[in-house]
Amino acid sequence: MSTVEAAPKPVPDWVALGRKAAVPAFIFAASFLAYYLSINEFFQRSPPLWYDHYDYLAKAILHGTLNVDSTRMSEAERIPDYFQDAVTVGQAKYLPFPPAPAILLVPFVALFGMHISFLGTQFTTEAFVSLLLGATDVVLFWYILGQMKVSNATKFIMVPFFAFGTALFYSTTTGTVWFFAHVSAVFFLLLSMASMLRGMNPVITAFFLGCAFLSRQTTLLAAPFFLYLMYRQRHESLDLRFLLDRNFLRQAIPFGAVLGAFVLVSLWYNAARFDTIFDTGYKTVYDSYGGVPYSYYLTQFPQGPRFDLFDIRNVPLHLHAMLMLPPEFHPDWSVFRPSPYGTSILFTSPLFIYAFLVRRKSDLVPASWLAIALISVPIFLHYSQGWVQYGYRFLLDFAPFLLVLTALGVEEHNSVAARRWQVALLTLSVVAGFWGRYWANQLGW
């Protein structure tokens, strides 16, 4: 006598959805909690309550102006006089920074004001949203790894590396204006990459890339990454046929048009503040640092020449800060402390070495290196190497592409011995991240 097994009961939609959401929810919660504790009682430091320029710009936008010292606002809503990097024009003050991070803050400032209290801890709204956005960045990277179809072992290595072993950790937990801009730019870059890998409409991809541009202007130079991938979806080799490929042009033209619209918004933003489309305010800020040792080079050679706002002589200074600058030696119990001018990523994030070990053929490899090379040009020419920071914060402008390469390298080297090396480098990166955050707390960075 045969028996017929009962068909399994279908899983309710809400259960299936809950299972899918469990991993990203855990990643977000773990990242946010670790970020929160690292600047709270756990490391004996309260969150910074200063240099939240974007809170003031968000408040100004809510009042219908870009002037962060407008008489439309109360005295408490106007930017304090001691805040650096605010440009005075007549009776008004404007920020030189692009507006997207402030626009992100508008709903939070509208609901909660300029400060948020969380579990008894007082944050500026900007600093608190930075924690939320940084944890979201980690979830987005996890999602991109899924789109890349890497193994779970690679995900288990790359996700904590990004969260705690890169400049994202310090930038997220610092949350002041310069660092929040990076966290915001990474957020939008990851969204643009995720939409590209999912094959979404190029208008959506361009929209997110445009938002990244209005967070950190250098990120606009990532556009060829997306155009290259669009082209390679239809052609095995790169040649001038793209000029005649209607299918490619149907994607590339809307993509370029949307980015062009964001460039026009940026030019309007310049004119609205400084009466000319070509003035961003950064030259005025640069001139204000005339007597300040804003680079490691000037601390060693205080009478040395100060290079221009963008100058090829700045390139070695960036390479030194990014690749060579070691921790400072101190003849006390600490022995070593991070330099306020940066610390080599070979010390802070050694797992990035795997980005240079990729041998597999993947369209992501040349596309990522192209984006990194292009974004690096204005960064390395810039007069500042990041100033007071842990690690090298400008790396975040091209970090999503470097992380993709690193993930491919980690995935490719999957022997037992290689995995051990990867776990060791991951551990060193995470320990270095918390070590840097600890000393930044102690030194008031």
mmCIF file of N, CA, C and O in Angstrom, residues 230-296:
data_model
loop_
_atom_site.group_PDB
_atom_site.id
_atom_site.type_symbol
_atom_site.label_atom_id
_atom_site.label_comp_id
_atom_site.label_asym_id
_atom_site.label_seq_id
_atom_site.Cartn_x
_atom_site.Cartn_y
_atom_site.Cartn_z
ATOM 1 N N MET A 230 27.744 49.721 -19.890
ATOM 2 C CA MET A 230 26.638 49.737 -20.849
ATOM 3 C C MET A 230 27.092 49.242 -22.220
ATOM 4 O O MET A 230 26.422 48.448 -22.884
ATOM 5 N N TYR A 231 28.259 49.708 -22.638
ATOM 6 C CA TYR A 231 28.778 49.318 -23.950
ATOM 7 C C TYR A 231 29.137 47.842 -23.976
ATOM 8 O O TYR A 231 28.813 47.121 -24.924
ATOM 9 N N ARG A 232 29.790 47.358 -22.935
ATOM 10 C CA ARG A 232 30.279 45.980 -22.910
ATOM 11 C C ARG A 232 29.140 44.962 -22.806
ATOM 12 O O ARG A 232 29.341 43.784 -23.059
ATOM 13 N N GLN A 233 27.965 45.428 -22.440
ATOM 14 C CA GLN A 233 26.816 44.524 -22.425
ATOM 15 C C GLN A 233 26.472 44.033 -23.829
ATOM 16 O O GLN A 233 25.817 43.004 -23.987
ATOM 17 N N ARG A 234 26.948 44.758 -24.856
ATOM 18 C CA ARG A 234 26.576 44.425 -26.237
ATOM 19 C C ARG A 234 27.763 44.156 -27.147
ATOM 20 O O ARG A 234 27.580 43.699 -28.276
ATOM 21 N N HIS A 235 28.976 44.459 -26.699
ATOM 22 C CA HIS A 235 30.141 44.304 -27.575
ATOM 23 C C HIS A 235 31.276 43.602 -26.843
ATOM 24 O O HIS A 235 31.521 43.865 -25.668
ATOM 25 N N GLU A 236 31.970 42.739 -27.561
ATOM 26 C CA GLU A 236 33.063 41.983 -26.965
ATOM 27 C C GLU A 236 34.359 42.786 -26.910
ATOM 28 O O GLU A 236 35.248 42.484 -26.117
ATOM 29 N N SER A 237 34.500 43.780 -27.755
ATOM 30 C CA SER A 237 35.716 44.596 -27.760
ATOM 31 C C SER A 237 35.341 46.063 -27.807
ATOM 32 O O SER A 237 34.240 46.430 -28.247
ATOM 33 N N LEU A 238 36.267 46.891 -27.354
ATOM 34 C CA LEU A 238 36.009 48.328 -27.287
ATOM 35 C C LEU A 238 36.528 48.996 -28.555
ATOM 36 O O LEU A 238 37.706 48.919 -28.876
ATOM 37 N N ASP A 239 35.639 49.609 -29.302
ATOM 38 C CA ASP A 239 36.033 50.336 -30.497
ATOM 39 C C ASP A 239 35.036 51.470 -30.725
ATOM 40 O O ASP A 239 34.167 51.732 -29.900
ATOM 41 N N LEU A 240 35.164 52.117 -31.856
ATOM 42 C CA LEU A 240 34.341 53.298 -32.125
ATOM 43 C C LEU A 240 32.928 52.951 -32.607
ATOM 44 O O LEU A 240 32.160 53.854 -32.954
ATOM 45 N N ARG A 241 32.581 51.672 -32.584
ATOM 46 C CA ARG A 241 31.233 51.308 -33.018
ATOM 47 C C ARG A 241 30.152 51.878 -32.103
ATOM 48 O O ARG A 241 28.986 51.950 -32.486
ATOM 49 N N PHE A 242 30.569 52.266 -30.873
ATOM 50 C CA PHE A 242 29.551 52.806 -29.958
ATOM 51 C C PHE A 242 28.906 54.069 -30.516
ATOM 52 O O PHE A 242 27.785 54.417 -30.160
ATOM 53 N N LEU A 243 29.623 54.762 -31.449
ATOM 54 C CA LEU A 243 29.052 55.968 -32.028
ATOM 55 C C LEU A 243 27.875 55.652 -32.956
ATOM 56 O O LEU A 243 27.070 56.535 -33.282
ATOM 57 N N LEU A 244 27.800 54.392 -33.410
ATOM 58 C CA LEU A 244 26.749 54.000 -34.342
ATOM 59 C C LEU A 244 25.764 53.003 -33.738
ATOM 60 O O LEU A 244 24.818 52.597 -34.411
ATOM 61 N N ASP A 245 26.011 52.613 -32.496
ATOM 62 C CA ASP A 245 25.178 51.593 -31.846
ATOM 63 C C ASP A 245 23.949 52.257 -31.241
ATOM 64 O O ASP A 245 24.019 52.925 -30.216
ATOM 65 N N ARG A 246 22.798 52.037 -31.887
ATOM 66 C CA ARG A 246 21.577 52.711 -31.433
ATOM 67 C C ARG A 246 21.148 52.228 -30.050
ATOM 68 O O ARG A 246 20.652 53.015 -29.244
ATOM 69 N N ASN A 247 21.317 50.923 -29.805
ATOM 70 C CA ASN A 247 20.918 50.395 -28.502
ATOM 71 C C ASN A 247 21.750 51.006 -27.381
ATOM 72 O O ASN A 247 21.223 51.354 -26.312
ATOM 73 N N PHE A 248 23.049 51.147 -27.629
ATOM 74 C CA PHE A 248 23.912 51.784 -26.632
ATOM 75 C C PHE A 248 23.539 53.254 -26.459
ATOM 76 O O PHE A 248 23.445 53.760 -25.338
ATOM 77 N N LEU A 249 23.302 53.929 -27.572
ATOM 78 C CA LEU A 249 22.974 55.358 -27.502
ATOM 79 C C LEU A 249 21.637 55.595 -26.803
ATOM 80 O O LEU A 249 21.459 56.627 -26.152
ATOM 81 N N ARG A 250 20.710 54.628 -26.922
ATOM 82 C CA ARG A 250 19.430 54.774 -26.226
ATOM 83 C C ARG A 250 19.618 54.773 -24.716
ATOM 84 O O ARG A 250 18.774 55.289 -23.981
ATOM 85 N N GLN A 251 20.692 54.157 -24.245
ATOM 86 C CA GLN A 251 21.010 54.187 -22.824
ATOM 87 C C GLN A 251 21.912 55.369 -22.481
ATOM 88 O O GLN A 251 21.699 56.053 -21.478
ATOM 89 N N ALA A 252 22.931 55.596 -23.322
ATOM 90 C CA ALA A 252 23.949 56.589 -23.002
ATOM 91 C C ALA A 252 23.410 58.019 -23.059
ATOM 92 O O ALA A 252 23.782 58.857 -22.219
ATOM 93 N N ILE A 253 22.555 58.295 -24.022
ATOM 94 C CA ILE A 253 22.064 59.672 -24.167
ATOM 95 C C ILE A 253 21.205 60.096 -22.973
ATOM 96 O O ILE A 253 21.429 61.174 -22.402
ATOM 97 N N PRO A 254 20.211 59.308 -22.550
ATOM 98 C CA PRO A 254 19.464 59.700 -21.337
ATOM 99 C C PRO A 254 20.368 59.769 -20.099
ATOM 100 O O PRO A 254 20.187 60.657 -19.259
ATOM 101 N N PHE A 255 21.306 58.837 -20.008
ATOM 102 C CA PHE A 255 22.253 58.850 -18.895
ATOM 103 C C PHE A 255 23.022 60.174 -18.867
ATOM 104 O O PHE A 255 23.110 60.848 -17.828
ATOM 105 N N GLY A 256 23.561 60.570 -20.025
ATOM 106 C CA GLY A 256 24.308 61.824 -20.100
ATOM 107 C C GLY A 256 23.433 63.040 -19.890
ATOM 108 O O GLY A 256 23.853 64.028 -19.287
ATOM 109 N N ALA A 257 22.184 62.979 -20.376
ATOM 110 C CA ALA A 257 21.274 64.113 -20.222
ATOM 111 C C ALA A 257 20.957 64.370 -18.747
ATOM 112 O O ALA A 257 20.914 65.530 -18.300
ATOM 113 N N VAL A 258 20.736 63.301 -17.998
ATOM 114 C CA VAL A 258 20.441 63.461 -16.573
ATOM 115 C C VAL A 258 21.649 64.036 -15.843
ATOM 116 O O VAL A 258 21.524 64.959 -15.026
ATOM 117 N N LEU A 259 22.840 63.518 -16.154
ATOM 118 C CA LEU A 259 24.049 64.071 -15.522
ATOM 119 C C LEU A 259 24.242 65.531 -15.916
ATOM 120 O O LEU A 259 24.653 66.353 -15.090
ATOM 121 N N GLY A 260 23.944 65.841 -17.172
ATOM 122 C CA GLY A 260 24.034 67.231 -17.608
ATOM 123 C C GLY A 260 23.104 68.139 -16.819
ATOM 124 O O GLY A 260 23.457 69.278 -16.477
ATOM 125 N N ALA A 261 21.910 67.625 -16.498
ATOM 126 C CA ALA A 261 20.967 68.408 -15.698
ATOM 127 C C ALA A 261 21.535 68.678 -14.307
ATOM 128 O O ALA A 261 21.372 69.780 -13.753
ATOM 129 N N PHE A 262 22.207 67.690 -13.730
ATOM 130 C CA PHE A 262 22.817 67.891 -12.415
ATOM 131 C C PHE A 262 23.962 68.906 -12.488
ATOM 132 O O PHE A 262 24.166 69.690 -11.545
ATOM 133 N N VAL A 263 24.702 68.892 -13.578
ATOM 134 C CA VAL A 263 25.758 69.896 -13.745
ATOM 135 C C VAL A 263 25.142 71.289 -13.807
ATOM 136 O O VAL A 263 25.655 72.248 -13.206
ATOM 137 N N LEU A 264 24.027 71.423 -14.503
ATOM 138 C CA LEU A 264 23.338 72.722 -14.577
ATOM 139 C C LEU A 264 22.856 73.161 -13.196
ATOM 140 O O LEU A 264 22.935 74.349 -12.846
ATOM 141 N N VAL A 265 22.354 72.215 -12.403
ATOM 142 C CA VAL A 265 21.949 72.536 -11.033
ATOM 143 C C VAL A 265 23.145 73.039 -10.239
ATOM 144 O O VAL A 265 23.042 74.017 -9.482
ATOM 145 N N SER A 266 24.296 72.403 -10.421
ATOM 146 C CA SER A 266 25.507 72.828 -9.713
ATOM 147 C C SER A 266 25.915 74.240 -10.118
ATOM 148 O O SER A 266 26.296 75.060 -9.269
ATOM 149 N N LEU A 267 25.818 74.542 -11.408
ATOM 150 C CA LEU A 267 26.166 75.886 -11.888
ATOM 151 C C LEU A 267 25.178 76.922 -11.343
ATOM 152 O O LEU A 267 25.570 78.038 -10.962
ATOM 153 N N TRP A 268 23.892 76.559 -11.320
ATOM 154 C CA TRP A 268 22.896 77.472 -10.726
ATOM 155 C C TRP A 268 23.207 77.700 -9.255
ATOM 156 O O TRP A 268 23.095 78.834 -8.753
ATOM 157 N N TYR A 269 23.581 76.642 -8.560
ATOM 158 C CA TYR A 269 23.917 76.727 -7.131
ATOM 159 C C TYR A 269 25.080 77.693 -6.915
ATOM 160 O O TYR A 269 25.076 78.498 -5.968
ATOM 161 N N ASN A 270 26.068 77.653 -7.798
ATOM 162 C CA ASN A 270 27.184 78.601 -7.717
ATOM 163 C C ASN A 270 26.692 80.036 -7.905
ATOM 164 O O ASN A 270 27.032 80.941 -7.135
ATOM 165 N N ALA A 271 25.898 80.241 -8.938
ATOM 166 C CA ALA A 271 25.420 81.590 -9.245
ATOM 167 C C ALA A 271 24.532 82.131 -8.135
ATOM 168 O O ALA A 271 24.574 83.330 -7.809
ATOM 169 N N ALA A 272 23.722 81.278 -7.532
ATOM 170 C CA ALA A 272 22.819 81.718 -6.467
ATOM 171 C C ALA A 272 23.593 82.181 -5.241
ATOM 172 O O ALA A 272 23.110 83.042 -4.490
ATOM 173 N N ARG A 273 24.784 81.639 -5.031
ATOM 174 C CA ARG A 273 25.590 82.037 -3.870
ATOM 175 C C ARG A 273 26.572 83.152 -4.184
ATOM 176 O O ARG A 273 26.714 84.098 -3.408
ATOM 177 N N PHE A 274 27.246 83.051 -5.337
ATOM 178 C CA PHE A 274 28.383 83.933 -5.597
ATOM 179 C C PHE A 274 28.259 84.734 -6.889
ATOM 180 O O PHE A 274 29.236 85.315 -7.362
ATOM 181 N N ASP A 275 27.068 84.740 -7.477
ATOM 182 C CA ASP A 275 26.757 85.570 -8.652
ATOM 183 C C ASP A 275 27.550 85.196 -9.895
ATOM 184 O O ASP A 275 27.629 85.988 -10.839
ATOM 185 N N THR A 276 28.167 84.031 -9.920
ATOM 186 C CA THR A 276 28.840 83.541 -11.112
ATOM 187 C C THR A 276 28.793 82.027 -11.086
ATOM 188 O O THR A 276 28.909 81.408 -10.022
ATOM 189 N N ILE A 277 28.644 81.424 -12.249
ATOM 190 C CA ILE A 277 28.497 79.970 -12.302
ATOM 191 C C ILE A 277 29.815 79.245 -12.050
ATOM 192 O O ILE A 277 29.821 78.033 -11.809
ATOM 193 N N PHE A 278 30.929 79.974 -12.084
ATOM 194 C CA PHE A 278 32.236 79.317 -11.986
ATOM 195 C C PHE A 278 32.868 79.397 -10.594
ATOM 196 O O PHE A 278 33.901 78.789 -10.357
ATOM 197 N N ASP A 279 32.248 80.119 -9.681
ATOM 198 C CA ASP A 279 32.817 80.269 -8.333
ATOM 199 C C ASP A 279 32.116 79.312 -7.374
ATOM 200 O O ASP A 279 30.923 79.409 -7.143
ATOM 201 N N THR A 280 32.881 78.365 -6.810
ATOM 202 C CA THR A 280 32.318 77.423 -5.843
ATOM 203 C C THR A 280 32.528 77.876 -4.406
ATOM 204 O O THR A 280 31.918 77.323 -3.489
ATOM 205 N N GLY A 281 33.428 78.843 -4.207
ATOM 206 C CA GLY A 281 33.765 79.274 -2.853
ATOM 207 C C GLY A 281 35.004 78.604 -2.296
ATOM 208 O O GLY A 281 35.559 79.045 -1.286
ATOM 209 N N TYR A 282 35.460 77.541 -2.961
ATOM 210 C CA TYR A 282 36.621 76.808 -2.438
ATOM 211 C C TYR A 282 37.906 77.633 -2.509
ATOM 212 O O TYR A 282 38.789 77.501 -1.658
ATOM 213 N N LYS A 283 38.029 78.490 -3.528
ATOM 214 C CA LYS A 283 39.231 79.337 -3.627
ATOM 215 C C LYS A 283 39.295 80.293 -2.444
ATOM 216 O O LYS A 283 40.382 80.532 -1.876
ATOM 217 N N THR A 284 38.165 80.825 -2.032
ATOM 218 C CA THR A 284 38.143 81.710 -0.869
ATOM 219 C C THR A 284 38.548 80.955 0.391
ATOM 220 O O THR A 284 39.305 81.474 1.228
ATOM 221 N N VAL A 285 38.059 79.727 0.537
ATOM 222 C CA VAL A 285 38.440 78.900 1.685
ATOM 223 C C VAL A 285 39.932 78.612 1.655
ATOM 224 O O VAL A 285 40.623 78.698 2.678
ATOM 225 N N TYR A 286 40.448 78.274 0.479
ATOM 226 C CA TYR A 286 41.878 77.999 0.333
ATOM 227 C C TYR A 286 42.704 79.208 0.759
ATOM 228 O O TYR A 286 43.688 79.078 1.499
ATOM 229 N N ASP A 287 42.308 80.399 0.324
ATOM 230 C CA ASP A 287 43.036 81.615 0.690
ATOM 231 C C ASP A 287 43.010 81.860 2.193
ATOM 232 O O ASP A 287 43.955 82.401 2.767
ATOM 233 N N SER A 288 41.933 81.436 2.862
ATOM 234 C CA SER A 288 41.815 81.654 4.307
ATOM 235 C C SER A 288 42.787 80.799 5.110
ATOM 236 O O SER A 288 43.035 81.068 6.283
ATOM 237 N N TYR A 289 43.335 79.757 4.484
ATOM 238 C CA TYR A 289 44.287 78.879 5.172
ATOM 239 C C TYR A 289 45.731 79.293 4.921
ATOM 240 O O TYR A 289 46.651 78.493 5.140
ATOM 241 N N GLY A 290 45.926 80.529 4.495
ATOM 242 C CA GLY A 290 47.267 80.984 4.132
ATOM 243 C C GLY A 290 48.318 80.809 5.207
ATOM 244 O O GLY A 290 49.471 80.504 4.922
ATOM 245 N N GLY A 291 47.962 80.968 6.479
ATOM 246 C CA GLY A 291 48.947 80.853 7.547
ATOM 247 C C GLY A 291 48.827 79.600 8.369
ATOM 248 O O GLY A 291 49.394 79.504 9.463
ATOM 249 N N VAL A 292 48.099 78.601 7.860
ATOM 250 C CA VAL A 292 47.812 77.397 8.634
ATOM 251 C C VAL A 292 48.545 76.203 8.022
ATOM 252 O O VAL A 292 48.500 76.004 6.809
ATOM 253 N N PRO A 293 49.230 75.385 8.837
ATOM 254 C CA PRO A 293 49.905 74.177 8.309
ATOM 255 C C PRO A 293 48.898 73.052 8.062
ATOM 256 O O PRO A 293 48.754 72.146 8.870
ATOM 257 N N TYR A 294 48.223 73.111 6.931
ATOM 258 C CA TYR A 294 47.134 72.183 6.665
ATOM 259 C C TYR A 294 47.623 70.842 6.104
ATOM 260 O O TYR A 294 46.821 69.972 5.821
ATOM 261 N N SER A 295 48.922 70.681 5.918
ATOM 262 C CA SER A 295 49.445 69.413 5.416
ATOM 263 C C SER A 295 50.668 69.000 6.223
ATOM 264 O O SER A 295 51.332 69.825 6.868
ATOM 265 N N TYR A 296 50.987 67.721 6.180
ATOM 266 C CA TYR A 296 52.172 67.197 6.867
ATOM 267 C C TYR A 296 53.432 67.868 6.330
ATOM 268 O O TYR A 296 54.368 68.156 7.075
#
